[in-house]
XYZ file of C-alpha atoms in Angstrom:
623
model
C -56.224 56.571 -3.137
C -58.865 53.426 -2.090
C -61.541 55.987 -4.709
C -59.367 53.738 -7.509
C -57.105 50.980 -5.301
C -60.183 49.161 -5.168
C -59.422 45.122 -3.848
C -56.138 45.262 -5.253
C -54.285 45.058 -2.210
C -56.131 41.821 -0.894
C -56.268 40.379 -4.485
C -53.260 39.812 -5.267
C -52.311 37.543 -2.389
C -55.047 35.934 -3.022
C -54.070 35.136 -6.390
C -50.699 33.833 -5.657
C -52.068 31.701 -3.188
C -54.835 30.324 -5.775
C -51.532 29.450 -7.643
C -50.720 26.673 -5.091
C -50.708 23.064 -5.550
C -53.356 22.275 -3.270
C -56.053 23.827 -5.354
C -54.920 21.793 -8.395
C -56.241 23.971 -11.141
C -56.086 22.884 -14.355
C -53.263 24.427 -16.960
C -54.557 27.052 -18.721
C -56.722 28.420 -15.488
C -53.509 28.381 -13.840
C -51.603 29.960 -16.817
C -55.244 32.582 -16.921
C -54.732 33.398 -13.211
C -51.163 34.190 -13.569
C -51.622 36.210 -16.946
C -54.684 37.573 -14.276
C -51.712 38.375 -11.707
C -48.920 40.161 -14.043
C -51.670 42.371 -15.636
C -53.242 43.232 -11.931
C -49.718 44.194 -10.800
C -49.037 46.510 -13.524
C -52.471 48.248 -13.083
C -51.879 47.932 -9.672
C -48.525 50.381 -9.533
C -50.260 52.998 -12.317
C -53.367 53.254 -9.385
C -51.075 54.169 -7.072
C -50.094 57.026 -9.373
C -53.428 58.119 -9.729
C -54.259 57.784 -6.102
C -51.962 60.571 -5.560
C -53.840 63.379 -7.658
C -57.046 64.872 -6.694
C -60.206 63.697 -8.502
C -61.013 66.783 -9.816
C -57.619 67.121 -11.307
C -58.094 63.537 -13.046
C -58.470 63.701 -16.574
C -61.849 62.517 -17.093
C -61.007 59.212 -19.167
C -58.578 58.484 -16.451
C -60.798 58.231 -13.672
C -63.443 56.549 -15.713
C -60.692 53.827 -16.119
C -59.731 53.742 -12.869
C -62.922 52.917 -11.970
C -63.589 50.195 -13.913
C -60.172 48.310 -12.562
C -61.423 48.942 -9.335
C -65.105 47.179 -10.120
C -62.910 44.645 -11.515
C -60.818 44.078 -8.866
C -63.615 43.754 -6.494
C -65.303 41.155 -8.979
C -62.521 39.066 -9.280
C -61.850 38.761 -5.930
C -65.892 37.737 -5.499
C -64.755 35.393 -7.689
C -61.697 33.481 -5.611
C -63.222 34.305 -2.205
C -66.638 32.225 -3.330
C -64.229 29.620 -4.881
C -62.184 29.309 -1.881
C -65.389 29.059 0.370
C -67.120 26.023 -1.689
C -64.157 24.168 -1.701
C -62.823 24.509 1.532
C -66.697 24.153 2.744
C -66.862 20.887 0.722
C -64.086 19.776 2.949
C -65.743 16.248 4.856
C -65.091 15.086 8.331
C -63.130 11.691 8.351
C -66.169 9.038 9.270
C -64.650 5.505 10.246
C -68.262 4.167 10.668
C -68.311 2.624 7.360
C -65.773 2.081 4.030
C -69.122 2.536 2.055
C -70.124 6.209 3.576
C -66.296 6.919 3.129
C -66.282 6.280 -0.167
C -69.329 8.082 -0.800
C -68.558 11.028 0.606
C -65.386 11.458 -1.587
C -66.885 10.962 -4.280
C -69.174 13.691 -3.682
C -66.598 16.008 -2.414
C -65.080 15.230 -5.658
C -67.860 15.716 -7.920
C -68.569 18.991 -5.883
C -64.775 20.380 -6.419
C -64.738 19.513 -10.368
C -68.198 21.630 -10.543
C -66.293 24.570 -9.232
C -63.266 24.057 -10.521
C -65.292 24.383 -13.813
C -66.647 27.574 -12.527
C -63.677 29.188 -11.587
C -62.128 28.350 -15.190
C -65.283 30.152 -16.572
C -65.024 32.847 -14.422
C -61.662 33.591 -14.568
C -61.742 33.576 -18.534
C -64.817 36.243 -18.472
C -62.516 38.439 -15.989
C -59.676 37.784 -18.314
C -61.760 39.030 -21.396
C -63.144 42.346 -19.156
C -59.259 43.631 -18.649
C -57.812 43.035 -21.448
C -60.785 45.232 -22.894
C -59.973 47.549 -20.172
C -55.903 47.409 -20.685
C -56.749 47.942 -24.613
C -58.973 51.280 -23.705
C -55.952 52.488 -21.380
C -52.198 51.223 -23.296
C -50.256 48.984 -20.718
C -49.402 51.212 -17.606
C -45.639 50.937 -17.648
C -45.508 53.377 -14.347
C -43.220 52.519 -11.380
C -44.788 51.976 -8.003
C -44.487 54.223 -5.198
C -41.414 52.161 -2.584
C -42.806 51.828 0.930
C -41.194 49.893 4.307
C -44.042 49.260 6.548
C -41.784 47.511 9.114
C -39.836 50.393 9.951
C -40.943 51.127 13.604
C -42.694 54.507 13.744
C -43.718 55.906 16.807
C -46.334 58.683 17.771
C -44.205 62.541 17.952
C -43.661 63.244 21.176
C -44.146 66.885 20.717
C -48.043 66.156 19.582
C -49.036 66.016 23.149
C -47.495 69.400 24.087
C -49.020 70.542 20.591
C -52.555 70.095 21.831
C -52.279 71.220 25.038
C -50.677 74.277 23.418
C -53.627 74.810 21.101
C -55.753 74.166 23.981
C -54.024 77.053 25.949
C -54.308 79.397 23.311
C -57.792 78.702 22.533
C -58.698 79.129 25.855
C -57.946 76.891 28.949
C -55.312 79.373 30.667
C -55.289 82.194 28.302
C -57.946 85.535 28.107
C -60.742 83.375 26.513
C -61.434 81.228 28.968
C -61.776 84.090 31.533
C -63.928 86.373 29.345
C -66.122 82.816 29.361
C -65.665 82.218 33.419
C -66.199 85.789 33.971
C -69.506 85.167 31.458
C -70.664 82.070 33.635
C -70.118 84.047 36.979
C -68.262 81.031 38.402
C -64.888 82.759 39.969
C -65.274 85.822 42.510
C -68.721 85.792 42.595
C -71.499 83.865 45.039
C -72.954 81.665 42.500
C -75.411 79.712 44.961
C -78.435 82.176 44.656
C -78.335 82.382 40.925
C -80.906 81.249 38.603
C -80.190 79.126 35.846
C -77.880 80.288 33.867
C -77.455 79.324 29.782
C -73.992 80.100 27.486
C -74.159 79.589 24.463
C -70.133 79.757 22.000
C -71.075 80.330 18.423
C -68.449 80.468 15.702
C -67.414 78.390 12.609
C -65.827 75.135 12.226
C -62.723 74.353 13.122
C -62.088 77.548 15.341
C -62.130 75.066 18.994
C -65.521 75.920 20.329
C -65.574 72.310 21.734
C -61.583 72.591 23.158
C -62.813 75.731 24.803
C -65.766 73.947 26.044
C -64.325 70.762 27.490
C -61.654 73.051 28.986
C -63.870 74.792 31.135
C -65.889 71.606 31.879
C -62.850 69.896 33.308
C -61.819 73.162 35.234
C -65.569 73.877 36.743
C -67.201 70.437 37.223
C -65.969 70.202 40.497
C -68.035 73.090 41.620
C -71.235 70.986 41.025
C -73.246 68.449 42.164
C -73.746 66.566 38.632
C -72.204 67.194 35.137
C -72.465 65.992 31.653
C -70.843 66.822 28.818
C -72.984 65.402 25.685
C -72.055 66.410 21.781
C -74.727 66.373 19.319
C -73.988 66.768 15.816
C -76.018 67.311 12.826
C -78.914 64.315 12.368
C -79.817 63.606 15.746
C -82.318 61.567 17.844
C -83.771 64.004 21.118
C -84.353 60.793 22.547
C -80.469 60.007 22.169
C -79.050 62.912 23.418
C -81.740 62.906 26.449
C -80.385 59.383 26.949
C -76.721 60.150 26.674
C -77.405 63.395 29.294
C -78.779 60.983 32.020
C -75.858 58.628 31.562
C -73.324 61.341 31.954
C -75.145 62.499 34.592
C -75.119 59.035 36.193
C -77.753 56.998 35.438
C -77.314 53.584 33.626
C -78.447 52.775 30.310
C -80.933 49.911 31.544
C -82.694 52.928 33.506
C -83.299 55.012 30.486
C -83.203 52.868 27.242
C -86.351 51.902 26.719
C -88.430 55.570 27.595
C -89.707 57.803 25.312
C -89.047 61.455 25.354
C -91.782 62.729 27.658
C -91.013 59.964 29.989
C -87.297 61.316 29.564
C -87.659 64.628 30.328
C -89.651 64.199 33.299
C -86.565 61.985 34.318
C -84.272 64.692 33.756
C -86.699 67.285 35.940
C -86.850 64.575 38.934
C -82.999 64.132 38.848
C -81.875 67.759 38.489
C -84.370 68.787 40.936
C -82.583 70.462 43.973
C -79.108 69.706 42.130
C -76.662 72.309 41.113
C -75.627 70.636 37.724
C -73.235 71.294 34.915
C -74.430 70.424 31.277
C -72.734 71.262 28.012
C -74.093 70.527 25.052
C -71.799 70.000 22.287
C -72.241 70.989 18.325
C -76.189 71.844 17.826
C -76.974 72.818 14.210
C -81.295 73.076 14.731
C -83.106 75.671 16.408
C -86.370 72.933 16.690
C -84.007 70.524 18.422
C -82.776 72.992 20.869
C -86.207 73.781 21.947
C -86.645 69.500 22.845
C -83.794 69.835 24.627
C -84.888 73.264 26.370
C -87.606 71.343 27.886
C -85.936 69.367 30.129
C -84.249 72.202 32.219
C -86.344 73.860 34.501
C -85.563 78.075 35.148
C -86.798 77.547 38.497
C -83.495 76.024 39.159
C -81.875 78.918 41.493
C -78.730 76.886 43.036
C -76.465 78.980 40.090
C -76.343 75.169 37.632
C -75.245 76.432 34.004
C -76.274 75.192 30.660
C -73.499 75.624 28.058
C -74.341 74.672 24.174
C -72.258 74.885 21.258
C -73.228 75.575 17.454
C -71.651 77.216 14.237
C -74.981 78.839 13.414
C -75.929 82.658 15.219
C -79.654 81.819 14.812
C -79.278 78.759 17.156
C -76.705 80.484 19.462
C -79.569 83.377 19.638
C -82.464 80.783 20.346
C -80.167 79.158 22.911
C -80.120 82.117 25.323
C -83.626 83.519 24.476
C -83.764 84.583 28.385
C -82.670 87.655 29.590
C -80.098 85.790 32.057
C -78.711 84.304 29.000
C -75.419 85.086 27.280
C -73.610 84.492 23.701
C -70.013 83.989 23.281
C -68.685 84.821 20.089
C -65.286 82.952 18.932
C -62.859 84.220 17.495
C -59.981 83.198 15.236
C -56.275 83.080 16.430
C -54.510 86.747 16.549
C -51.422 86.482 13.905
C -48.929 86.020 17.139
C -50.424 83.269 18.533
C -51.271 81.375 14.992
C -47.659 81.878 14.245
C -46.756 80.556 17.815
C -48.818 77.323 17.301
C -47.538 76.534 13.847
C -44.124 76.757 14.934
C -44.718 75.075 18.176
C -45.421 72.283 15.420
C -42.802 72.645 12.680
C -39.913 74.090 14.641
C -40.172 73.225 17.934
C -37.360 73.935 18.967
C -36.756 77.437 17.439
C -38.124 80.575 18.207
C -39.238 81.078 14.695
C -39.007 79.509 11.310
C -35.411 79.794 9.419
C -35.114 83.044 6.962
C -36.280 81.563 3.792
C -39.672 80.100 5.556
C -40.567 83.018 6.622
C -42.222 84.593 4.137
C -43.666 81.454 2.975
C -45.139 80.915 6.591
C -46.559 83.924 7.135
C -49.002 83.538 3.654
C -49.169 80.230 4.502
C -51.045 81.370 7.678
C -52.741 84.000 6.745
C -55.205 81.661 4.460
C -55.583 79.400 7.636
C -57.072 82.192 9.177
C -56.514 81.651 13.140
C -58.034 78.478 12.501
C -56.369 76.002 15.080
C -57.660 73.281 12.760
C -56.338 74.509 9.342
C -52.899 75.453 11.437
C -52.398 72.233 12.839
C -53.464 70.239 10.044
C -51.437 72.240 7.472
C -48.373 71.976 9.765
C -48.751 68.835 10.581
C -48.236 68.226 6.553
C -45.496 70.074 6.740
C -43.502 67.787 9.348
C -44.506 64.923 8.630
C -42.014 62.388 9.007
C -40.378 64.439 11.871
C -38.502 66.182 9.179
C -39.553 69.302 7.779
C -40.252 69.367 3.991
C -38.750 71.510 1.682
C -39.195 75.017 0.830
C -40.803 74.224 -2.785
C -43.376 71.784 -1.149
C -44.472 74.614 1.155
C -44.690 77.098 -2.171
C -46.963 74.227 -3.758
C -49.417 74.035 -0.748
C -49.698 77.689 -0.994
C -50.622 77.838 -4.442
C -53.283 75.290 -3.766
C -54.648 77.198 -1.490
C -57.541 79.620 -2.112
C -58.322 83.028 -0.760
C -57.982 82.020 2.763
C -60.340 81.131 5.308
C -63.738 83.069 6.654
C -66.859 82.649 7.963
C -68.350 82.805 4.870
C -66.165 79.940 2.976
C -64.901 77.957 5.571
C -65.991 74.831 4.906
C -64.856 74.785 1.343
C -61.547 76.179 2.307
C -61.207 73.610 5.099
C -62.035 71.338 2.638
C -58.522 72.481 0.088
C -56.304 72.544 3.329
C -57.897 68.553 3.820
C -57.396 67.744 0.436
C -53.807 69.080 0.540
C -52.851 66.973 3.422
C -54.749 63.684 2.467
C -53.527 63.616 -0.681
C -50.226 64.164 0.453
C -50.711 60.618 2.416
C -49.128 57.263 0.806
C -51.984 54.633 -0.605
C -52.210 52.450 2.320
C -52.712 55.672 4.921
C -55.689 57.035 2.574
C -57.485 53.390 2.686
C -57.554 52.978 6.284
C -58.535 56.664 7.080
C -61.381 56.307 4.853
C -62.316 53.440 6.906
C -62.970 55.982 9.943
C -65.915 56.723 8.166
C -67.984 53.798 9.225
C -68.184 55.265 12.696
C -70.712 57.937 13.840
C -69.895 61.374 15.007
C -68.678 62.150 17.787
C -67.348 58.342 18.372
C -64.472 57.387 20.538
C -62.844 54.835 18.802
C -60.557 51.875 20.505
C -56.929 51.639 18.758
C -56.242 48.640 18.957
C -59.775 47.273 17.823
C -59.154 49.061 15.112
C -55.873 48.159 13.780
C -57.743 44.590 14.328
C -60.624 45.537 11.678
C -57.636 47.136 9.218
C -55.695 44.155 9.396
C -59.227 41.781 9.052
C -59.986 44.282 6.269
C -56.647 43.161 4.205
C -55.536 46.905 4.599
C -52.467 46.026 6.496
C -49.556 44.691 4.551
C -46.375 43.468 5.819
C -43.336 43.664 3.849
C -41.103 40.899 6.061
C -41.790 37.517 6.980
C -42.537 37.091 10.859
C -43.487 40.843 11.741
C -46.560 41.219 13.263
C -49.312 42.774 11.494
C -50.691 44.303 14.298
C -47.428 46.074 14.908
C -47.333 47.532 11.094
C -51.080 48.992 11.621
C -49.671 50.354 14.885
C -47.279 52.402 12.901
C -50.346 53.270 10.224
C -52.169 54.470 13.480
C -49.666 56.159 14.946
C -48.729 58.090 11.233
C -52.033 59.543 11.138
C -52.229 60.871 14.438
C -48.859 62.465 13.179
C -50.100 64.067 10.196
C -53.177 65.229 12.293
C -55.825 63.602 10.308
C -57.234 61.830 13.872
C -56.622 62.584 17.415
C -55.326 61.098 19.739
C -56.918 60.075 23.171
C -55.008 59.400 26.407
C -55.498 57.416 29.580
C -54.559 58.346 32.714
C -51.080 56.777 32.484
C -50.208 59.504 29.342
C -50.615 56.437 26.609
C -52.708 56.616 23.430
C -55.114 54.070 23.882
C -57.878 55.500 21.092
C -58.518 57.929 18.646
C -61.373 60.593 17.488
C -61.983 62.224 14.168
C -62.549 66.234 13.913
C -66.341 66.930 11.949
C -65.030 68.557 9.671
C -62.670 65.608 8.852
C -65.554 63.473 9.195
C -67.567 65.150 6.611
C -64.165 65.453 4.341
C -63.681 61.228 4.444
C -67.410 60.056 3.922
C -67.928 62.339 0.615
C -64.601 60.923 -0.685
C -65.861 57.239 0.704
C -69.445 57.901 -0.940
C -68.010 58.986 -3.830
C -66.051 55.925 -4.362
C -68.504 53.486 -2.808
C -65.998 52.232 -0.516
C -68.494 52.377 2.817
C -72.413 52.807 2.389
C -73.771 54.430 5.462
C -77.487 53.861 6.291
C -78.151 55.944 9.229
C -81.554 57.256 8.414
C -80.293 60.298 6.701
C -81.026 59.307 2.683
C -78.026 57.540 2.020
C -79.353 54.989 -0.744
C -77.607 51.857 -1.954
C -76.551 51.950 -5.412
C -74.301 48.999 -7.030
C -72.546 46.584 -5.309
C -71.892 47.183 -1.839
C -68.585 45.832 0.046
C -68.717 47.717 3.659
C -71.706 48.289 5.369
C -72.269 50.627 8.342
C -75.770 50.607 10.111
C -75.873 53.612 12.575
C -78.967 54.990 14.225
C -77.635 59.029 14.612
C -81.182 59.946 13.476
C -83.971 58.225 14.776
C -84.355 54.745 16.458
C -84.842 52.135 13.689
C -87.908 49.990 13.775
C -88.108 48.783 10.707
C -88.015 45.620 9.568
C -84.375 44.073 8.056
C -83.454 45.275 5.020
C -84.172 42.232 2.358
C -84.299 44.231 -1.188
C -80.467 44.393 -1.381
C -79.359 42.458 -4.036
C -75.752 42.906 -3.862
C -75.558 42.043 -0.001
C -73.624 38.423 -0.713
C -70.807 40.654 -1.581
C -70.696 42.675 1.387
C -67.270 42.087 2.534
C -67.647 44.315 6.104
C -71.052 45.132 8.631
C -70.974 47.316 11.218
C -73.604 47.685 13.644
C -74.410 50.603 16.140
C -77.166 50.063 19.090
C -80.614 50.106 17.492
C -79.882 49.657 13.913
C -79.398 46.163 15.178
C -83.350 45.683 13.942
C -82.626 46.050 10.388
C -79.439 43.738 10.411
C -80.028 40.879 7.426
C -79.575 37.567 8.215
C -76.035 36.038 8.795
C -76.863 33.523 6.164
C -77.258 36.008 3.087
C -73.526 36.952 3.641
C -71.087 34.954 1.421
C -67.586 36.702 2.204
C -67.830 38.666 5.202
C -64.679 39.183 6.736
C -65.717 41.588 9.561
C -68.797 41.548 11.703
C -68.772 44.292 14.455
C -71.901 43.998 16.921
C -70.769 45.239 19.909
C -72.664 47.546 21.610
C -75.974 45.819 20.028
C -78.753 44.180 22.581
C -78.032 40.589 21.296
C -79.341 38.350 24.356
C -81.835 36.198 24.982
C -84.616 38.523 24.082
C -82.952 40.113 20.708
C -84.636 38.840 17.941
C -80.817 38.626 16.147
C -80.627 35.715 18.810
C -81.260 32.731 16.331
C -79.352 34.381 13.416
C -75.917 34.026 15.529
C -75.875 30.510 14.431
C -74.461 31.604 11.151
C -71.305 33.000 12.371
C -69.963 29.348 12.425
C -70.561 29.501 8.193
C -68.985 32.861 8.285
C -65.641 30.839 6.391
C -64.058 34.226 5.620
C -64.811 35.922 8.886
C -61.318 37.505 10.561
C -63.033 39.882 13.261
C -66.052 39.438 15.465
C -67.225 41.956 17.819
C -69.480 41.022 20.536
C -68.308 43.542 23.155
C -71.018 44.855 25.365
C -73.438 43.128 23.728
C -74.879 40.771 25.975
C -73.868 37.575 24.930
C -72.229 35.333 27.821
């Protein structure tokens, strides 16, 4: 897994083409950076072996290994990427003004490349000296690699869509749930326009589809009002955010309401639901004190029969939500065993009525540690069939032994957290790298496919086995894997295509501790994530307050920052372009960068950027 792959995968290349006459390195760098090469491979084929075992079920010495070949990795590729940039920089324009200034310039150029040539030879003996010390600790890996086509066209299941929708059904859009809820909100049979204000509030743990049952009765009510919004939350938020984000679902633009504070915000949200029968469902709250912001803005004296729907895991909050006597909770429940059986077959064997004889057994204590938990039940199936082929009966016997007790209220998350493990571990190496990437967006985020097959590719995740196939294609197929195996979902337009992709919490929260752990994204989002070593992706989000600090300048690894992403306001603290040695992806979109940004000025480095593959300026007022 990327916790040990470290650079490998862009290295290499990278090494090979450092091997090519037109750097003209001297003999024994050249015979150093193919000794470099040979040894890298080897290592490179025993990570993937390690990748495919659970960290705490690494021997300790192993991992400790493991991590110093990925450090190393990273280093040496420092190494090539700043060689590659001072001698392609030190590349001059062709001047006919003069033979003299010709001449000159040459010679300078030339002086310039023998001072790094001599720095690469230095630097590639010191790396030379660190793994052999690190082969000696470890014995040569003589372990076979792991034999992957990524050309072979791979295409979304078509039974996923019909598995959602299923899931959906069962969790509540036509089945009894969601007309317990209806029959909750008073919306069908009953003469809703002389109601008061009316608050709902669906409490249960993760995973059991409090937000599925949500949206589904937002998209089957909305029409029955005269304004909706649908707005999720999450833990760490900004009041002032989700204020914003209300308004803007409810209609308003984001010029209107960006720059108010949050009295000026909730008087806002008084003048524009005044008179209005309105829909709003908040999505995912996890603190009582930030429910009671939020409560502010909706008046009771609201009597056109507009409902206030919130969702949370935690009874307190569910309890505080509905405080009135008008107010109602919903308690979720898990799956019943029939329809938990139902939706893992409707996965697995689609096309039977049950599973074959010797499955049976195996399926039913399969499901009975999932719970009724249309999370664990897809997930787990979806591990199961992956491939489009249903794996063996002794693979099935291993995932139940992995398994703990089963799921509850009490241990969900950690039990979540083995039916996760089993299925991301079960992923090849190049599936686990770009998922991890997922964690450098916020919660809640829809994400753009093909923008970010873009950033994989720019990242050097994406590999291509064949001359002349298209990268983008082969991250296609990584894309379309994972939304296979579950691990994202997918999101359709109206024409029934997959055009982007979201990521469950719990998933979420699964991917950033393995990503934190290995240092392979550093999140600062307000929250206490610190940096600590050197730093290759960066992700600046703003989930918890709006930043107005100043940049951040005591960040001494930030020349080796390889990827920056940017969300909204965090665009304050954004370093200069010019500290930035090997950046390969800069994403800003979304970021205020016109005329009146401060970042205005620092836009002029992007043209010094001699490593950059993806720039994102979308929505970000540049012209």
């Amino acid at each position: 897994m990327e916790v040990v792959m470290g650079a490998m995968g862009s290295l290499l290349p990278k090494l090979g083409q450092l091997l090519m006459d037109e750097y003209n390195l001297h003999k024994r760098v050249r015979k150093d950076v193919e000794f470099l090469r040979k040894e890298l491979e080897s290592m490179h084929a025993a990570l993937i072996k390690v990748g495919d075992v659970p960290p705490d079920q690494l021997d300790r010495q192993v991992k400790l290994w493991a991590d110093e070949v990925r450090e190393l990795s990273y280093n040496m590729e420092d190494v090539v990427d700043k060689f590659l940039v001072r001698v392609e920089g030190n590349q001059q324009p062709h001047d006919n003004t003069g033979r003299f200034k010709e001449l000159k310039n040459k010679m300078v150029s030339l002086f310039k490349k023998g001072k790094n040539h001599h720095r690469i030879a230095d630097a590639v003996k010191e790396i030379k000296e660190q793994l052999q010390e690190v082969a000696a600790r470890r014995g040569r890996n003589k372990l076979d690699g792991i034999a992957f086509n990524p050309n072979e066209a791979i295409a979304i299941d078509p039974r996923l869509r019909a598995l959602y929708t299923e899931a959906t059904e069962l969790i509540g859009i036509y089945g009894k749930r969601d007309q317990d809820l209806l029959s909750l909100l008073s919306i069908e049979g009953d003469d809703a326009s002389n109601k008061k204000l009316k608050k709902i509030s669906i409490v249960g743990f993760g995973g059991l589809g409090k937000t599925t049952l949500a949206r589904a009765v937002y998209e089957k009510i909305k029409g029955d009002f005269d304004c909706r919004a649908f707005v999720p939350v999450g833990q760490n938020p900004d009041v002032r955010k989700v204020f914003r984000d209300i308004l803007i679902d409810l209609g308003k633009s984001h010029s209107d309401v960006v720059m108010l504070d949050e009295r000026q915000l909730i008087n806002k949200l008084h003048e524009f639901l005044e008179n209005k029968r309105y829909l709003v469902i908040i999505d995912d709250i996890w603190d009582e004190k930030l429910w009671e912001g939020i409560n502010l803005a909706f008046s009771n004296r609201n009597n056109l029969g507009s409902r206030l729907i919130t969702t949370t895991r935690i009874v307190s909050v569910s309890n505080s939500c509905c405080s009135s006597a008008n107010d109602l909770v919903y308690q979720m429940k898990p799956l019943s065993t029939d329809d938990s059986r139902r939706l893992f077959h409707k996965r697995i064997f689609p096309d039977k009525s049950g599973s074959p004889n010797e499955f049976e057994q195996v399926s039913k204590d399969i499901l009975k540690k999932c719970g009724g938990v249309p999370l664990a039940i897809i997930t787990i199936a979806s591990a199961l069939a992956s491939g489009h082929q249903v794996k063996p009966k002794r693979e099935w016997d291993i995932l139940l032994q992995s398994l703990g007790s089963g799921l509850t209220e009490d241990n969900s998350l950690e039990e979540m957290r083995r039916i996760l493990s089993f299925s991301y571990y079960n992923l090849p190496s190049h599936l686990k790298t770009c998922l991890l990437y997922l964690c450098v967006y916020p919660e809640d985020s829809k994400i753009d496919r093909d923008t970010l097959i873009r950033k994989w590719v720019a990242e050097g995740f994406v590999r291509c086995g064949n001359q002349g196939t298209s990268l983008f294609l082969v991250g296609l197929n990584y894309f379309n894997q994972l939304i296979d195996r579950s691990m994202i979902q997918p999101i359709y337009d109206l024409l029934g295509q997959v055009h982007a992709c979201c990521v469950h919490d719990i998933v979420l929260y699964f991917i950033c501790n393995l990503s934190h752990e290995a240092k392979f994204v550093n999140v600062l989002d307000g929250t206490g994530m610190s940096f600590q070593g050197n730093v290759r992706r960066l992700s600046l989000q703003d989930r918890n307050k709006d930043h107005q600090g100043t940049p951040i300048r005591n960040f001494t690894g930030i020349s080796r920052v390889r990827s920056i992403t940017v969300f909204t306001s965090a665009i304050n603290i954004m370093p200069a372009l010019s500290r930035f040695e090997v950046l390969r992806v800069l994403e800003l979109s979304g970021c205020n960068l016109g005329e009146s940004s401060s970042l205005q000025l620092n836009l002029k480095g992007v043209g010094h950027l001699i490593h950059l593959r993806y720039l994102g300026l979308a929505e970000s007022d540049i012209h």
